[in-house]
Short mmCIF file of C-alpha atoms and ligand atoms in Angstrom, two decimals:
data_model
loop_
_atom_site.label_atom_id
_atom_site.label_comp_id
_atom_site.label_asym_id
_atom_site.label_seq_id
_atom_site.Cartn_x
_atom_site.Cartn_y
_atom_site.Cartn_z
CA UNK A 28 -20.76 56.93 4.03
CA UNK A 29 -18.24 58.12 6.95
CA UNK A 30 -16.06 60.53 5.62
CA UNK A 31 -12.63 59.18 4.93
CA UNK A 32 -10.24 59.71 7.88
CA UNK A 33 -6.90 61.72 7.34
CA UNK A 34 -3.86 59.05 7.70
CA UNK A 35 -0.11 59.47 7.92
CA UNK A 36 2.56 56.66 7.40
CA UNK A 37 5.64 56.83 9.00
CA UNK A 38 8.11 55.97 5.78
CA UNK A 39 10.25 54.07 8.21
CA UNK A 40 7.93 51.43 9.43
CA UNK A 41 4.49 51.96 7.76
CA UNK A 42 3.11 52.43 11.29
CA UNK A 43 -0.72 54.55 10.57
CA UNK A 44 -1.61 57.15 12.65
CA UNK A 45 -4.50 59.51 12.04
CA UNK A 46 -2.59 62.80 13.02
CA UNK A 47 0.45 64.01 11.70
CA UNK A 48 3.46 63.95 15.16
CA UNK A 49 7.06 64.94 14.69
CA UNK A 50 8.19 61.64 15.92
CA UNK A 51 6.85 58.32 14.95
CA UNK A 52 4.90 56.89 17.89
CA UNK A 53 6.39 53.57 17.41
CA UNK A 54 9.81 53.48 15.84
CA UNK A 55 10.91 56.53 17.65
CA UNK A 56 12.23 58.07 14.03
CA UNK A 57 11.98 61.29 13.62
CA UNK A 58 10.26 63.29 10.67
CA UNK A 59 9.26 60.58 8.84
CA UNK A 60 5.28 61.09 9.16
CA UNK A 61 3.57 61.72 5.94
CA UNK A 62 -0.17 62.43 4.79
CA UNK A 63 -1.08 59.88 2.49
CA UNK A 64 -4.18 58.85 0.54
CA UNK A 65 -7.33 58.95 2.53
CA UNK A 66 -8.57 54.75 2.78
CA UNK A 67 -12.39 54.02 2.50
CA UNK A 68 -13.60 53.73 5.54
CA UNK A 69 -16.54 50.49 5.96
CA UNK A 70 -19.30 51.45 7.94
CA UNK A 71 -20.27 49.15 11.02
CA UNK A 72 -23.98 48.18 8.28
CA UNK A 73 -21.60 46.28 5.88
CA UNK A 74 -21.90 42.93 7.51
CA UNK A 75 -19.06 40.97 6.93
CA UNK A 76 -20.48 37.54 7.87
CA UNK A 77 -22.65 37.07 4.52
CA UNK A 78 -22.61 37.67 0.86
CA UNK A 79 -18.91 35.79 0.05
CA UNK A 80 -18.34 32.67 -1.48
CA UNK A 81 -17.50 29.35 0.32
CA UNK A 82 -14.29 29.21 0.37
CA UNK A 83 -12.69 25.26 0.09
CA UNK A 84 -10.99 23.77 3.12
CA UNK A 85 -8.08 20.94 2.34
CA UNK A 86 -6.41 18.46 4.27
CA UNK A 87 -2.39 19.03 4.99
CA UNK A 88 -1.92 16.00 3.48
CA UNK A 89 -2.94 16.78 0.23
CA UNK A 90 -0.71 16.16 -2.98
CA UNK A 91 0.01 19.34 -4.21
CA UNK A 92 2.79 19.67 -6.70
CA UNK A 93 6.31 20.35 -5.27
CA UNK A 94 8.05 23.48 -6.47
CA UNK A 95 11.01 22.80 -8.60
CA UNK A 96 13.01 25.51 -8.32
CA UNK A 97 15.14 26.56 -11.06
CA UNK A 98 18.85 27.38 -10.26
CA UNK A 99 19.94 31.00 -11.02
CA UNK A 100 23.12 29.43 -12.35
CA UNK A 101 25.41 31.25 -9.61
CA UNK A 102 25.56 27.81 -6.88
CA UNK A 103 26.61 31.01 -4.12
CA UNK A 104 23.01 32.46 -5.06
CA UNK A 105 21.42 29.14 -4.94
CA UNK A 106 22.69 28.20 -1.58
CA UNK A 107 21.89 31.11 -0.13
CA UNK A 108 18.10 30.82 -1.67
CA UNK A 109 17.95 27.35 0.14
CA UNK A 110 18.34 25.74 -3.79
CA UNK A 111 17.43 27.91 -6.07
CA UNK A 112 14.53 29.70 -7.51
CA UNK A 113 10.82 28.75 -6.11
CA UNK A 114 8.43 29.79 -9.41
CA UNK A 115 5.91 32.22 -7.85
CA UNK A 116 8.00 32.99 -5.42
CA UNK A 117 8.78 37.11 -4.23
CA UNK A 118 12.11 38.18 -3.06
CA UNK A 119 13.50 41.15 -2.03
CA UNK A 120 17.24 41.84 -1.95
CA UNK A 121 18.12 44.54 0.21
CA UNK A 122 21.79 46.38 0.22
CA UNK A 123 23.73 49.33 1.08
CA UNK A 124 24.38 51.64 -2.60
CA UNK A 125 27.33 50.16 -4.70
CA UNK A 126 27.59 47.02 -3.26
CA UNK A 127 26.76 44.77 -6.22
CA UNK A 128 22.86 44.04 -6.19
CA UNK A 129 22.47 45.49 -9.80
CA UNK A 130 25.53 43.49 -10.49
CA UNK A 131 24.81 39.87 -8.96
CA UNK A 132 21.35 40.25 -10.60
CA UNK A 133 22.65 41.15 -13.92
CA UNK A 134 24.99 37.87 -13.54
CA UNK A 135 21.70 35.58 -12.60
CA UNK A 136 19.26 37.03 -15.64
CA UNK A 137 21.79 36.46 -17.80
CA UNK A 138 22.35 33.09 -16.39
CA UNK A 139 18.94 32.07 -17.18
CA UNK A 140 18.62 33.44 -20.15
CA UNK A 141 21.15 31.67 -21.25
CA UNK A 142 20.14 28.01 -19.69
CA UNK A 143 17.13 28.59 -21.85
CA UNK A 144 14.04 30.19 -19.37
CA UNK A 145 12.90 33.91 -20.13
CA UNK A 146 14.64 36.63 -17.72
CA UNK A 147 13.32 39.97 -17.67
CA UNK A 148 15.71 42.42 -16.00
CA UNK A 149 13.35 45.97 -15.66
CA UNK A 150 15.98 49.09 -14.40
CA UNK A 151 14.49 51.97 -12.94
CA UNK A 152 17.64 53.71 -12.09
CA UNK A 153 19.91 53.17 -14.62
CA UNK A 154 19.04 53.44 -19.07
CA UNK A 155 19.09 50.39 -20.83
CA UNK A 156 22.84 51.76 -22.26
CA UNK A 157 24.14 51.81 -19.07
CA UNK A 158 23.20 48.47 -18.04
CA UNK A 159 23.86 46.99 -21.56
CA UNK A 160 27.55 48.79 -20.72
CA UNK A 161 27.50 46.56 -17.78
CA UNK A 162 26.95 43.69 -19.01
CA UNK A 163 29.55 43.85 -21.75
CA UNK A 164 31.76 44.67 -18.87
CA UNK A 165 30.75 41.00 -17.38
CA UNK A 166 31.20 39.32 -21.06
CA UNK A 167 27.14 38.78 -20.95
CA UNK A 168 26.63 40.93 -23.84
CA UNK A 169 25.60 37.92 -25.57
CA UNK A 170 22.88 36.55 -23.40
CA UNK A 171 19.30 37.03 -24.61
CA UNK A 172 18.11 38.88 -21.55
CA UNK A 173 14.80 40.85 -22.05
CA UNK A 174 15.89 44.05 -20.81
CA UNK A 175 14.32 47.53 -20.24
CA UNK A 176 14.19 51.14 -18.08
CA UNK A 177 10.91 51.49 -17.18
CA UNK A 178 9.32 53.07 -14.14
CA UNK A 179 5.17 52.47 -14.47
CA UNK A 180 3.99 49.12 -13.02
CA UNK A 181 1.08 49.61 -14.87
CA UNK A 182 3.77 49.81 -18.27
CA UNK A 183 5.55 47.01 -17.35
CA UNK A 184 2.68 44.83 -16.16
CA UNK A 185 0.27 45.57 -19.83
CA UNK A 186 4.09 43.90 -21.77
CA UNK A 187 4.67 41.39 -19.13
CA UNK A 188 0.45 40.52 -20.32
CA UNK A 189 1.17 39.99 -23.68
CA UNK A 190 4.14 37.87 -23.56
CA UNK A 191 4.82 34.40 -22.36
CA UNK A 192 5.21 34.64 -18.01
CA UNK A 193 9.11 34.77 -17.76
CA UNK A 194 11.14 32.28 -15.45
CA UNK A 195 12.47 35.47 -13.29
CA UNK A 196 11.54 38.94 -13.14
CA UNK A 197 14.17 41.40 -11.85
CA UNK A 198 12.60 44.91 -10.62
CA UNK A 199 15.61 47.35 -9.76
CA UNK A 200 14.10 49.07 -7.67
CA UNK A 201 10.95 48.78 -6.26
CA UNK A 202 11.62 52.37 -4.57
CA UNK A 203 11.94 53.82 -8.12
CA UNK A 204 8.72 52.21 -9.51
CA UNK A 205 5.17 54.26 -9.17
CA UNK A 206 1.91 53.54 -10.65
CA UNK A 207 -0.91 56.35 -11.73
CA UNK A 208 -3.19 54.20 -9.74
CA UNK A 209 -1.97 55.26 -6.12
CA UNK A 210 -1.72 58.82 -4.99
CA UNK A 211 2.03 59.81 -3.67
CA UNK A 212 5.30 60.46 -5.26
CA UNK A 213 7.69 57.31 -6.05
CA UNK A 214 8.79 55.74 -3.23
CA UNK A 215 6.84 56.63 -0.56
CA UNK A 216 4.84 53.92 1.54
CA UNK A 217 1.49 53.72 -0.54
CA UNK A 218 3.12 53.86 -3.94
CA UNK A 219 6.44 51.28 -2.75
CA UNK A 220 3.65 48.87 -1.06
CA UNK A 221 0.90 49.45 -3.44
CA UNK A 222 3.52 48.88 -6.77
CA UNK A 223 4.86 45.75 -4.59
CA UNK A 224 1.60 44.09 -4.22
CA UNK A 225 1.01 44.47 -7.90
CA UNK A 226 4.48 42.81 -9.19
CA UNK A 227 3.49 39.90 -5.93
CA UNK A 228 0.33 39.05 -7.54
CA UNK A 229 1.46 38.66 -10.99
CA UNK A 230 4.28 36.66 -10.05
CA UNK A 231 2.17 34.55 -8.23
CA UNK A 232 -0.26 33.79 -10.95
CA UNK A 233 1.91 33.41 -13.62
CA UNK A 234 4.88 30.97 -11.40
CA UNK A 235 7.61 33.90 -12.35
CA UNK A 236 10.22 34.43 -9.60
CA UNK A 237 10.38 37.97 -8.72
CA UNK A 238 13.16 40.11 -7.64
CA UNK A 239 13.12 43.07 -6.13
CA UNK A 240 15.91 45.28 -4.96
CA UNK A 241 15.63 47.43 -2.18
CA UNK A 242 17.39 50.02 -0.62
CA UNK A 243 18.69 49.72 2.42
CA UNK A 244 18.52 52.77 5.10
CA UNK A 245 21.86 53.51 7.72
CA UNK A 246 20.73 51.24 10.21
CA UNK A 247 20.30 48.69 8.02
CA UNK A 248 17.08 47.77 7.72
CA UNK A 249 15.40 47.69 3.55
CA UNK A 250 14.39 51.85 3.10
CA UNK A 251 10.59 52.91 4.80
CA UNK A 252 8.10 50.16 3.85
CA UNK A 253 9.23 47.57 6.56
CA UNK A 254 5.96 46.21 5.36
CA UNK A 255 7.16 45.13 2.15
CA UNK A 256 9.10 42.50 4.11
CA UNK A 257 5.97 40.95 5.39
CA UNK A 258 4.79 40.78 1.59
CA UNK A 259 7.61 38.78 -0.31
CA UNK A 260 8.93 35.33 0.75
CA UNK A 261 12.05 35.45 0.89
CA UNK A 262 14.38 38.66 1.94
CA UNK A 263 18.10 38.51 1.20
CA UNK A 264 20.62 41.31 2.32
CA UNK A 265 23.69 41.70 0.33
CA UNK A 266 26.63 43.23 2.51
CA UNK A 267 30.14 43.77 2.76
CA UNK A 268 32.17 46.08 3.41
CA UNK A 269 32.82 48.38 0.39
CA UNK A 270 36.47 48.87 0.70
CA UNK A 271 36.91 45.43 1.05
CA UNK A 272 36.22 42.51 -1.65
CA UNK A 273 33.72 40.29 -0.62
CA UNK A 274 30.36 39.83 -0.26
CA UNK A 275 28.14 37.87 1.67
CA UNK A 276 24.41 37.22 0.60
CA UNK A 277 22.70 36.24 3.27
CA UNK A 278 19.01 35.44 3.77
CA UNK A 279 16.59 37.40 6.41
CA UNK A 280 13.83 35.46 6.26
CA UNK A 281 12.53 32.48 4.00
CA UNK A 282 9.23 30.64 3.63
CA UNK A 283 11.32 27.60 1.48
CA UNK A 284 14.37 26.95 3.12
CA UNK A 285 16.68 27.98 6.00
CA UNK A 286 17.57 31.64 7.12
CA UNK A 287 21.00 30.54 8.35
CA UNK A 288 23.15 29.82 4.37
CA UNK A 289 25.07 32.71 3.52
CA UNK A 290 26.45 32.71 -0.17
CA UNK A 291 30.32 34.04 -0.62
CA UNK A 292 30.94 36.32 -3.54
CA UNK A 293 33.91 38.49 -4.61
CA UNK A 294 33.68 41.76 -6.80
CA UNK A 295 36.68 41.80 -9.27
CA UNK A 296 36.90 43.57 -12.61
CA UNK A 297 34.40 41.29 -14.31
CA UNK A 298 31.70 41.49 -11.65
CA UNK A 299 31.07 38.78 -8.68
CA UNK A 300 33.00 35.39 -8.68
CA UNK A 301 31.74 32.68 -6.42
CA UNK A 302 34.06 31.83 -3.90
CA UNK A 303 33.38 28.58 -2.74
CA UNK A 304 35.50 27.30 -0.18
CA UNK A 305 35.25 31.15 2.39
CA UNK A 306 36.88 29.08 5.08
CA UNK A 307 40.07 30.75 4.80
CA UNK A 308 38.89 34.20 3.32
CA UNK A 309 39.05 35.69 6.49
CA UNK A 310 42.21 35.08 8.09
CA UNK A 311 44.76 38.04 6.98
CA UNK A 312 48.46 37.13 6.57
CA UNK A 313 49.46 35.43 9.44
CA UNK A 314 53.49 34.70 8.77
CA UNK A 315 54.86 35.74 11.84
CA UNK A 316 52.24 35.78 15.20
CA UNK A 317 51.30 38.39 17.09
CA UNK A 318 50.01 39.07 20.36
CA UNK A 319 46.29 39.94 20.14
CA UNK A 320 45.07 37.86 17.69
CA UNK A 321 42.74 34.63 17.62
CA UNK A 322 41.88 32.35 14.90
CA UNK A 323 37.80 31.66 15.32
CA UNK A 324 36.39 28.73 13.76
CA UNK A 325 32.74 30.28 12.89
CA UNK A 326 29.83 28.57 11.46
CA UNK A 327 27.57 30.24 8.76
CA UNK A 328 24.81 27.47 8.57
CA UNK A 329 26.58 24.55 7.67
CA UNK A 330 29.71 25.86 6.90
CA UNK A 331 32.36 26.72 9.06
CA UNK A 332 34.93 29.99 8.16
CA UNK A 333 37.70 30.70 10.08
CA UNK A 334 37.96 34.21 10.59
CA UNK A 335 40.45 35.96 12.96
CA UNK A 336 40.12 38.25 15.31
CA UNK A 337 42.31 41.08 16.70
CA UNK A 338 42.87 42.83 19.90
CA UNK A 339 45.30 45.93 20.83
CA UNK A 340 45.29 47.06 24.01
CA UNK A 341 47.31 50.93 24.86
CA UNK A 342 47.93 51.48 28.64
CA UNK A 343 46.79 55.00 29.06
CA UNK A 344 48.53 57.74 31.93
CA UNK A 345 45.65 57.72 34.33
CA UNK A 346 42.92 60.13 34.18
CA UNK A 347 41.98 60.36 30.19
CA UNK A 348 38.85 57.94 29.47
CA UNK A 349 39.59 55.14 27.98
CA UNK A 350 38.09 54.30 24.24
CA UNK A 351 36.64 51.13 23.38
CA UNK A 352 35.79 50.18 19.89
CA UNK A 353 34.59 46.94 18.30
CA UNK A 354 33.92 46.59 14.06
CA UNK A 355 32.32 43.04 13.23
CA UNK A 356 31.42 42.11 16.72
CA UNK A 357 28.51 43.05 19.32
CA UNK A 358 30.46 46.11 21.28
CA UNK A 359 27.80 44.88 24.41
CA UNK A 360 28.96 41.29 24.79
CA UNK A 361 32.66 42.59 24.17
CA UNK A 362 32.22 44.96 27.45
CA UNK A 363 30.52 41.91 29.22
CA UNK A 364 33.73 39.77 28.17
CA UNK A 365 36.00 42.91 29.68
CA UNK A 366 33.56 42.60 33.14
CA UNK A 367 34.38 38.57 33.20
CA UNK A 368 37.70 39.13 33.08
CA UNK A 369 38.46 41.60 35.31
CA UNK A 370 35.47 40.07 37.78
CA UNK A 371 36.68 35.97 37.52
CA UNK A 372 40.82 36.15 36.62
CA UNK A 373 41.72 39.29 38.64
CA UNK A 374 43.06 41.17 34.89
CA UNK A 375 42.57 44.72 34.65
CA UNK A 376 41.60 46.66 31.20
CA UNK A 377 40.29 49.78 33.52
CA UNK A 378 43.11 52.22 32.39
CA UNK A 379 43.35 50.71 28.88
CA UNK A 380 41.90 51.68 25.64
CA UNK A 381 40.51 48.53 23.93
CA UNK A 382 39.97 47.99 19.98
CA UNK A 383 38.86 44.90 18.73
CA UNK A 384 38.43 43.68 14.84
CA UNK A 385 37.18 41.33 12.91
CA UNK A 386 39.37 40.63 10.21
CA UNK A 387 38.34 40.65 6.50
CA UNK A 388 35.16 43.27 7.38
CA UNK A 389 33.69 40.23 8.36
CA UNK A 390 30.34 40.17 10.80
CA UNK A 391 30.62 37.78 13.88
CA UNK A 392 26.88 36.64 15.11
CA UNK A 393 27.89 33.02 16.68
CA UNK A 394 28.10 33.15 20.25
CA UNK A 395 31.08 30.55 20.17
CA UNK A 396 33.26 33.52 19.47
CA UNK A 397 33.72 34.53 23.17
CA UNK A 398 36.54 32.72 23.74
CA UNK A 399 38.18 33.59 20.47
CA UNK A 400 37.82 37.14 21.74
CA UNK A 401 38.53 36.89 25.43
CA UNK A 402 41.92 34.98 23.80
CA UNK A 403 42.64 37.94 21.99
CA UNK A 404 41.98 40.08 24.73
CA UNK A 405 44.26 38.17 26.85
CA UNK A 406 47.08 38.09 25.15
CA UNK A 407 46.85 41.56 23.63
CA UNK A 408 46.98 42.83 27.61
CA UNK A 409 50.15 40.20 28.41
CA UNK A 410 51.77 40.85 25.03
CA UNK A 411 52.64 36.95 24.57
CA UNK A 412 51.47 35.77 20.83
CA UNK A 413 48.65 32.82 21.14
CA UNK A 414 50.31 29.84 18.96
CA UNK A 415 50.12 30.11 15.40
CA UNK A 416 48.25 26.68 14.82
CA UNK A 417 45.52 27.42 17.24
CA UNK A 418 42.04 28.05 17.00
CA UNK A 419 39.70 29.16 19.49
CA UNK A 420 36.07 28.75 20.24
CA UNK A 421 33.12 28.51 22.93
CA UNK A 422 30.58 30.72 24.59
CA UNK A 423 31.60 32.51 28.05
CA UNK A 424 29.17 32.84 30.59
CA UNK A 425 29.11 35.86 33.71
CA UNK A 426 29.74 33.49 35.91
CA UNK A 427 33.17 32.72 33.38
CA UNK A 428 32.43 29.50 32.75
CA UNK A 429 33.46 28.15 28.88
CA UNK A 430 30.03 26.64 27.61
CA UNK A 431 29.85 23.66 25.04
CA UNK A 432 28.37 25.22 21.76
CA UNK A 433 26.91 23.45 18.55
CA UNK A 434 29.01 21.71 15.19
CA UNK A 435 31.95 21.17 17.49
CA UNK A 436 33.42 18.65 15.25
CA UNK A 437 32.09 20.32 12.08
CA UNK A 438 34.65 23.19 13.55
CA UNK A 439 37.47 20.53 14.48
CA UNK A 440 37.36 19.44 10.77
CA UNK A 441 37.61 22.26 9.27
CA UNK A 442 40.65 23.61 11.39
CA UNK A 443 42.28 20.35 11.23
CA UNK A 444 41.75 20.18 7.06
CA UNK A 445 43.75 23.92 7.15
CA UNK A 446 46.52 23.56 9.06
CA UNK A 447 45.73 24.16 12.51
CA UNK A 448 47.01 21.41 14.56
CA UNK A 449 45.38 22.56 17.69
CA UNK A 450 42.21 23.40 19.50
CA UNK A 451 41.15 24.97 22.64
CA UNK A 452 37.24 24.42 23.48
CA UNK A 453 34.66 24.14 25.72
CA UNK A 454 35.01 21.10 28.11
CA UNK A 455 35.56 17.88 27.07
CA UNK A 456 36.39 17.06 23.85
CA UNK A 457 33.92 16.31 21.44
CA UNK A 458 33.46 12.52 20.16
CA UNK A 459 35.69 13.31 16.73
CA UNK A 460 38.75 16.06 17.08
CA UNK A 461 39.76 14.85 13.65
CA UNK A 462 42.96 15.11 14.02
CA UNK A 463 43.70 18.29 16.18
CA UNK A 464 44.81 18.45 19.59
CA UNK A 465 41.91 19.40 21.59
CA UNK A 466 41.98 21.28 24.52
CA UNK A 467 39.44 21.52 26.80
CA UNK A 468 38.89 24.80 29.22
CA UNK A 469 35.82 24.36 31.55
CA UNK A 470 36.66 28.39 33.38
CA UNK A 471 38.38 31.43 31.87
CA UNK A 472 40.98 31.25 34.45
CA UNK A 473 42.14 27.92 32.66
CA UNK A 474 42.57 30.58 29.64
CA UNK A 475 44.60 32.98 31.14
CA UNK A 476 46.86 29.99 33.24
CA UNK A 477 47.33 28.76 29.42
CA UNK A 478 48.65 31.80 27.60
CA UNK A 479 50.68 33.43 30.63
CA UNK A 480 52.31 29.99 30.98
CA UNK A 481 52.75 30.34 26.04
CA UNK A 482 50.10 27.36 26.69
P1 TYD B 23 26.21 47.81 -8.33
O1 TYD B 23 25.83 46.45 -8.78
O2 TYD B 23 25.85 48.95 -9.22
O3 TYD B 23 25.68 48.10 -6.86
P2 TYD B 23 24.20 48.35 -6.33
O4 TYD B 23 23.24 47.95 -7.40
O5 TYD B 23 24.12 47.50 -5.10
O6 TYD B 23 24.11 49.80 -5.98
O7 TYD B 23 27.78 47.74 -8.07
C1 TYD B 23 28.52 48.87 -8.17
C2 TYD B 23 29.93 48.69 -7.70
O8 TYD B 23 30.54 47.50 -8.08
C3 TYD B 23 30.69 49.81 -8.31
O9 TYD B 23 31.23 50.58 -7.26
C4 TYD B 23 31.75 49.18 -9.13
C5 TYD B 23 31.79 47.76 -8.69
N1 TYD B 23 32.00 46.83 -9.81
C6 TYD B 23 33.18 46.14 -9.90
O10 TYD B 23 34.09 46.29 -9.08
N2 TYD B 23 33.34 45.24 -10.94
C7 TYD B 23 32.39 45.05 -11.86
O11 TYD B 23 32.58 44.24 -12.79
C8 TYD B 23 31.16 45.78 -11.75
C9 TYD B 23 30.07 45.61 -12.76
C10 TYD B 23 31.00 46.66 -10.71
MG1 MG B 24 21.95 49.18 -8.44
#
C-alpha cells in the first residue's frame, strides 16, 4: 500500500494541502495550517467500478412522506426555521460569545419538553449546575429536559442508543466535543468534522432534530471547519449587537424553507422574549426632527421594519483628511452614494467628515436603502430636517437614477399602518399607496430640489 501522505488543514476553511505554508493557499489566513491525521491513501488497483451493490433509482414523483415539523414553541424560532423543526434534520447555529445561543436553546428544549416530545440539551462548556442555574433564571426549572455536560461523542452517542430517539438534540458546542476515535485535540478540523458527521448520522436515522452551536470567528463566519456548513441543513446566525437588546436569528442557508425570515428576539432579565411586530424596533425617539436622519422602510423576507438612519456631516479647515465611517451599512456603496452626489447634483462632501448609522445596531442588506441614505446625507450637509412623517426608499444607480425595487406596497402599508403619512419612492407610484402620499423621484436631483425647497 502507498504510504499515507502527510496533510495539513487550514482550521479556517478546511482547505488540504500536503505541506505545511505559513499562509493558507486559499483563504489567505495566516497561521492556521495544521498537521493532521495521515488519510488512507487507495491505490489506482482498487477498481471502483465493481464489487458495490445496486443502488435503487426513483422517480421525483414518488410519494414519500412529508416532514412534519414540530414547532420549537418560540413562533420567532419557527419563522426563522421556515416552520419549525424538520425531524432528521441538522442545524447549526452560529454566534458571536454572549449573545444568547445557550440561552434561546435552553428556551426551545424546554419548550418541547414541555409540549410532550423528548429534548436532550448536552453542554460542553458549561456543568449541568450552571445551566440548571439558568434555567431557574428563565422559570424552566420545571420542564423535564434531559440534560447533561458531556464532551465524548462516543459517551453521548452509547446513552442516546439505549433510550428512545429524542424529538431535538441540542449539542453546545460542537467545538468542545472530541471523540477517541479521531486523532487531534478538541476542536480542530478532523475532530469538529469527524464528531459532526457522527451526531449528522444519528440524527438522521433516528428523525431527531439536531442542534449544534458554533462559534463564530471575528469576521463572522462559524470558527475553522467552514466544512461543517456544507454538512448540516440548515445554518442560522444569531447576532446583535451586545450592548444593545435585540436579536435577530437569521438563517444562512436552508434545504426546507427560505434563507430570507429573520426571527426578532429581545434579551431581558428572564432570557429572550419574542418580539413580534420589529417594525418599529428600530426607529429611536424621534420627538423633535433632526437634520440627518431618514426613516427606511426595510424588508426582512416578508416583513417590512422601519429602521432609521442617521447622517452627521462636520465641515473640516482644509487640509486634515476627512473620516468616513458607516456601522450597519456597506461603507462601499455609502462612498459610491457620496460619488453620485457630488458627480449628478453638483453637492460637495470633499472637505467633510461623514458618519453614518443605522439605528438600533441594526444591519441594512436591502438595496432600497440608497435613497434613505442619500436623504440623510442630504440633509445632514444642508442642515434642513427631512419631515417627520416621511419615509424613504429605492435603489440609486451611478448614473443617479432612483430605481423601482420589490414589496413596494408591502412597504407603503406598513408606513401608512405607523404613522407616516408620506412616501418618497422610486418613480411612479405603485398600484396601492394605502393611504400615504406617495412621491415619486425618477433622478437624485429631484431629491435634493425636494429637501432644499423643506419638500
Ligand atoms: P448565552 O446564552 O450564554 O450566550 P452564548 O451561548 O451565545 O455565548 O447568553 C449570555 C448573555 O445573555 C449574558 O451576557 C447574560 C445575558 N442574559 C440575560 O441578559 N438574561 C438572561 O435571562 C440570560 C439567561 C442571559
Ligand atoms: Mg453558550
Amino acid at each position: 500500500m502507498a504510504k499515507p501522505k502527510r496533510r495539513y488543514i487550514c482550521s479556517a476553511c478546511g482547505n488540504e494541502s500536503n505541506r505545511w505554508q505559513g499562509q493558507c493557499p486559499d483563504c489567505g489566513e495566516w497561521n492556521t495550517l495544521a498537521e493532521e491525521a495521515p488519510q488512507t491513501v487507495f491505490s489506482q488497483k482498487h477498481h471502483l467500478s465493481s464489487g458495490g451493490r445496486a443502488i435503487r433509482f426513483e422517480p421525483l414523483d414518488a410519494p414519500g412522506e412529508t416532514p412534519v415539523r414540530r414547532t420549537t414553541g418560540l413562533p420567532e424560532f419557527d419563522r426563522a426555521l421556515g416552520g419549525g423543526l424538520v425531524p432528521g434534520s441538522a442545524i447549526l447555529m452560529g454566534g458571536e460569545p454572549g449573545i444568547g445561543k445557550s440561552t434561546l436553546l435552553l428556551q426551545a428544549t424546554a419548550k418541547v419538553a414541555l409540549s410532550g416530545g423528548a429534548a436532550v440539551y448536552i453542554s460542553g462548556e458549561e456543568a449541568a449546575g450552571q445551566v440548571r442555574l439558568r434555567a431557574e433564571r428563565l422559570g424552566l426549572a420545571k420542564a423535564p429536559i434531559q440534560l447533561a455536560a458531556a464532551t465524548s461523542v462516543r459517551d453521548i452517542l452509547t446513552t442516546l442508543g439505549q433510550m428512545e430517539p429524542p424529538a431535538l438534540l441540542v449539542i453546545d458546542s460542537i467545538q468542545t466535543m472530541h471523540s477517541d476515535q479521531i486523532e487531534g485535540a478538541p476542536g480542530t478540523v478532523s475532530q469538529v468534522r469527524g464528531c459532526a458527521f457522527e451526531l449528522i448520522r444519528y440524527a438522521k436515522e433516528n428523525g431527531t432534530a439536531l442542534v449544534l452551536v458554533g462559534h463564530v470567528t471575528k469576521d463572522g463566519s462559524i470558527a475553522g471547519p467552514r466544512v461543517l456548513e456544507h454538512m448540516v441543513d440548515v445554518v442560522m446566525s444569531f447576532e446583535g449587537e451586545r450592548s444593545h437588546q435585540y436579536r435577530i436569528l437569521r438563517s444562512l442557508k436552508n434545504r426546507f424553507g427560505p434563507v430570507d425570515e429573520i426571527g426578532v428576539f429581545a434579551m431581558e432579565g428572564q432570557g429572550l422574549t419574542e418580539v413580534g411586530n420589529p417594525s418599529l424596533l428600530f426607529l429611536s425617539g424621534r420627538d423633535n426632527p433632526v437634520a440627518g436622519s431618514a426613516v427606511f422602510p426595510a424588508m426582512e423576507g416578508t416583513r417590512p421594519v422601519l429602521v432609521e438612519i442617521q447622517a452627521l456631516i462636520v465641515r473640516l479647515a482644509s487640509g486634515a483628511t476627512p473620516r468616513r465611517a458607516v456601522v450597519g451599512w456597506d461603507s462601499g456603496r455609502m462612498a459610491m452614494l457620496l460619488a453620485v452626489l457630488e458627480a449628478r447634483c453638483g453637492l460637495s462632501f470633499s472637505s467633510a467628515e461623514v458618519y453614518l448609522n443605522v439605528a438600533g445596531g441594526y444591519r441594512l442588506a436591502d438595496p432600497a436603502a440608497d435613497l434613505a441614505v442619500a436623504a440623510a446625507l442630504v440633509s445632514a450637509l444642508a442642515d434642513k430636517p427631512l419631515p417627520a412623517d416621511a419615509v424613504w426608499y429605492g435603489e440609486v444607480s451611478l448614473a443617479g437614477e432612483i430605481r423601482p425595487v420589490a414589496h413596494s406596497s408591502i412597504r407603503l402599508r406598513e408606513s401608512a399602518k405607523l404613522g407616516f403619512a408620506q412616501a418618497f419612492g422610486p418613480g411612479d407610484p405603485p398600484e396601492r399607496t394605502d393611504g400615504a402620499r406617495y412621491k415619486g423621484l425618477s433622478v437624485l436631483p429631484n431629491l435634493v430640489d425636494r429637501i432644499m425647497a423643506g419638500t
